mmCIF file of C-alpha atoms in Angstrom:
data_model
loop_
_atom_site.group_PDB
_atom_site.id
_atom_site.type_symbol
_atom_site.label_atom_id
_atom_site.label_comp_id
_atom_site.label_asym_id
_atom_site.label_seq_id
_atom_site.Cartn_x
_atom_site.Cartn_y
_atom_site.Cartn_z
ATOM 1 C CA UNK K 507 111.058 105.530 59.597
ATOM 2 C CA UNK K 508 107.779 107.334 60.711
ATOM 3 C CA UNK K 509 105.819 104.330 62.091
ATOM 4 C CA UNK K 510 108.929 104.614 64.894
ATOM 5 C CA UNK K 511 108.359 108.621 66.541
ATOM 6 C CA UNK K 512 105.893 107.171 68.163
ATOM 7 C CA UNK K 513 107.123 104.189 69.897
ATOM 8 C CA UNK K 514 110.586 106.026 70.713
ATOM 9 C CA UNK K 515 108.146 108.950 72.275
ATOM 10 C CA UNK K 516 106.881 106.204 74.367
ATOM 11 C CA UNK K 517 110.336 105.303 75.472
ATOM 12 C CA UNK K 518 111.087 108.506 76.237
ATOM 13 C CA UNK K 519 108.347 110.189 78.133
ATOM 14 C CA UNK K 520 108.680 106.801 80.420
ATOM 15 C CA UNK K 521 111.947 107.632 81.040
ATOM 16 C CA UNK K 522 111.308 111.259 81.551
ATOM 17 C CA UNK K 523 107.916 109.954 83.689
ATOM 18 C CA UNK K 524 110.226 107.820 85.847
ATOM 19 C CA UNK K 525 112.737 110.794 86.336
ATOM 20 C CA UNK K 526 109.889 113.081 87.210
ATOM 21 C CA UNK K 527 108.262 110.350 89.500
ATOM 22 C CA UNK K 528 110.836 109.620 91.340
ATOM 23 C CA UNK K 529 113.022 113.148 91.940
ATOM 24 C CA UNK K 530 109.539 114.971 92.130
ATOM 25 C CA UNK K 531 106.464 113.309 93.173
ATOM 26 C CA UNK K 532 107.976 110.658 95.097
ATOM 27 C CA UNK K 533 110.066 113.204 97.934
ATOM 28 C CA UNK K 534 107.391 114.750 98.225
ATOM 29 C CA UNK K 535 105.433 111.778 99.159
ATOM 30 C CA UNK K 536 107.619 110.798 101.436
ATOM 31 C CA UNK K 537 108.128 114.481 102.495
ATOM 32 C CA UNK K 538 104.835 113.833 103.437
ATOM 33 C CA UNK K 539 104.638 111.081 105.257
ATOM 34 C CA UNK K 540 107.298 110.763 107.500
ATOM 35 C CA UNK K 541 106.052 114.148 109.048
ATOM 36 C CA UNK K 542 102.277 111.822 109.414
ATOM 37 C CA UNK K 543 104.543 109.508 111.655
ATOM 38 C CA UNK K 544 103.304 106.608 109.220
ATOM 39 C CA UNK K 545 104.493 103.167 111.345
ATOM 40 C CA UNK K 546 107.003 101.430 108.502
ATOM 41 C CA UNK K 547 107.147 104.547 106.873
ATOM 42 C CA UNK K 548 110.644 104.892 106.655
ATOM 43 C CA UNK K 549 110.665 101.278 105.784
ATOM 44 C CA UNK K 550 107.608 101.220 102.374
ATOM 45 C CA UNK K 551 109.679 104.389 100.674
ATOM 46 C CA UNK K 552 113.092 102.025 101.146
ATOM 47 C CA UNK K 553 111.583 98.915 99.783
ATOM 48 C CA UNK K 554 109.495 101.484 96.893
ATOM 49 C CA UNK K 555 113.690 103.329 96.328
ATOM 50 C CA UNK K 556 114.274 103.919 92.125
ATOM 51 C CA UNK K 557 111.083 101.020 91.448
ATOM 52 C CA UNK K 558 109.175 103.826 90.589
ATOM 53 C CA UNK K 559 111.619 104.963 87.365
ATOM 54 C CA UNK K 560 111.499 101.540 87.058
ATOM 55 C CA UNK K 561 108.170 100.624 86.759
ATOM 56 C CA UNK K 562 107.561 103.790 83.930
ATOM 57 C CA UNK K 563 109.836 103.145 81.903
ATOM 58 C CA UNK K 564 108.663 99.736 81.957
ATOM 59 C CA UNK K 565 105.057 100.993 81.266
ATOM 60 C CA UNK K 566 106.915 103.354 78.858
ATOM 61 C CA UNK K 567 108.252 100.442 76.790
ATOM 62 C CA UNK K 568 105.343 98.118 77.204
ATOM 63 C CA UNK K 569 103.336 101.540 75.442
ATOM 64 C CA UNK K 570 106.276 101.691 72.800
ATOM 65 C CA UNK K 571 105.858 97.227 71.576
ATOM 66 C CA UNK K 572 102.702 98.256 71.345
ATOM 67 C CA UNK K 573 102.299 101.120 69.359
ATOM 68 C CA UNK K 574 105.558 99.915 67.140
ATOM 69 C CA UNK K 575 104.685 97.423 64.072
ATOM 70 C CA UNK K 576 106.456 94.809 64.685
ATOM 71 C CA UNK K 577 105.677 91.269 63.908
ATOM 72 C CA UNK K 578 103.868 89.356 65.878
ATOM 73 C CA UNK K 579 105.885 86.778 67.682
ATOM 74 C CA UNK K 580 108.623 89.300 68.422
ATOM 75 C CA UNK K 581 105.827 91.623 70.254
ATOM 76 C CA UNK K 582 104.534 88.928 72.166
ATOM 77 C CA UNK K 583 107.962 88.151 73.010
ATOM 78 C CA UNK K 584 109.024 91.868 73.579
ATOM 79 C CA UNK K 585 106.257 91.721 76.446
ATOM 80 C CA UNK K 586 106.315 88.627 77.773
ATOM 81 C CA UNK K 587 110.612 89.775 78.397
ATOM 82 C CA UNK K 588 108.944 93.239 79.695
ATOM 83 C CA UNK K 589 106.098 91.107 82.250
ATOM 84 C CA UNK K 590 108.551 88.873 83.848
ATOM 85 C CA UNK K 591 110.636 92.486 84.624
ATOM 86 C CA UNK K 592 108.295 94.075 85.966
ATOM 87 C CA UNK K 593 107.207 90.641 87.544
ATOM 88 C CA UNK K 594 110.776 90.535 89.018
ATOM 89 C CA UNK K 595 110.117 94.559 90.113
ATOM 90 C CA UNK K 596 107.590 94.317 92.028
ATOM 91 C CA UNK K 597 108.990 90.895 93.917
ATOM 92 C CA UNK K 598 111.991 92.695 94.265
ATOM 93 C CA UNK K 599 109.370 95.319 96.324
ATOM 94 C CA UNK K 600 108.019 92.788 98.461
ATOM 95 C CA UNK K 601 111.130 90.594 99.625
ATOM 96 C CA UNK K 602 112.630 94.714 99.876
ATOM 97 C CA UNK K 603 109.672 95.112 102.300
ATOM 98 C CA UNK K 604 109.023 91.595 104.307
ATOM 99 C CA UNK K 605 112.623 92.405 104.915
ATOM 100 C CA UNK K 606 112.719 95.543 106.674
ATOM 101 C CA UNK K 607 109.854 94.369 109.176
ATOM 102 C CA UNK K 608 110.817 90.956 110.632
ATOM 103 C CA UNK K 609 113.569 93.412 110.807
ATOM 104 C CA UNK K 610 111.876 96.637 113.253
ATOM 105 C CA UNK K 611 109.253 93.606 115.126
ATOM 106 C CA UNK K 612 113.119 91.241 115.749
ATOM 107 C CA UNK K 613 114.681 95.143 117.360
ATOM 108 C CA UNK K 614 111.134 95.882 118.932
ATOM 109 C CA UNK K 615 111.420 91.943 119.775
ATOM 110 C CA UNK K 616 114.861 92.055 121.883
ATOM 111 C CA UNK K 617 114.025 93.337 125.041
ATOM 112 C CA UNK K 618 110.784 91.178 125.128
ATOM 113 C CA UNK K 619 111.681 87.775 126.882
ATOM 114 C CA UNK K 620 110.891 84.634 125.127
ATOM 115 C CA UNK K 621 110.133 82.461 127.965
ATOM 116 C CA UNK K 622 107.444 82.600 130.648
ATOM 117 C CA UNK K 623 108.870 81.684 134.217
ATOM 118 C CA UNK K 624 106.258 80.259 137.404
ATOM 119 C CA UNK K 625 107.583 82.180 139.903
ATOM 120 C CA UNK K 626 106.314 79.602 143.330
#
């Protein structure tokens, strides 16, 4: 039972780091970037919403799997599941970013004529 203390500690540390990362660091970074008026900052932060928490939790679980006394084949399957979850979340962030920037450029291009008129 003692050998499970480290994996459980990694999982709890992932949750705590995720909460701190989402509530404190992410909010301060968002405030800083908003004050700097960086182009597309709202889109970037909407895309990353709740993902920092998820990434910290996945990291905690990954470290727990590495330190847990599991059979190698079970550990490999769990590592693959966590890798798939991480890749899915990164893909989701990229999809949100792409959709947000496409919407932004479409809104900006609404006032621009799409055809060229030649006046004689």
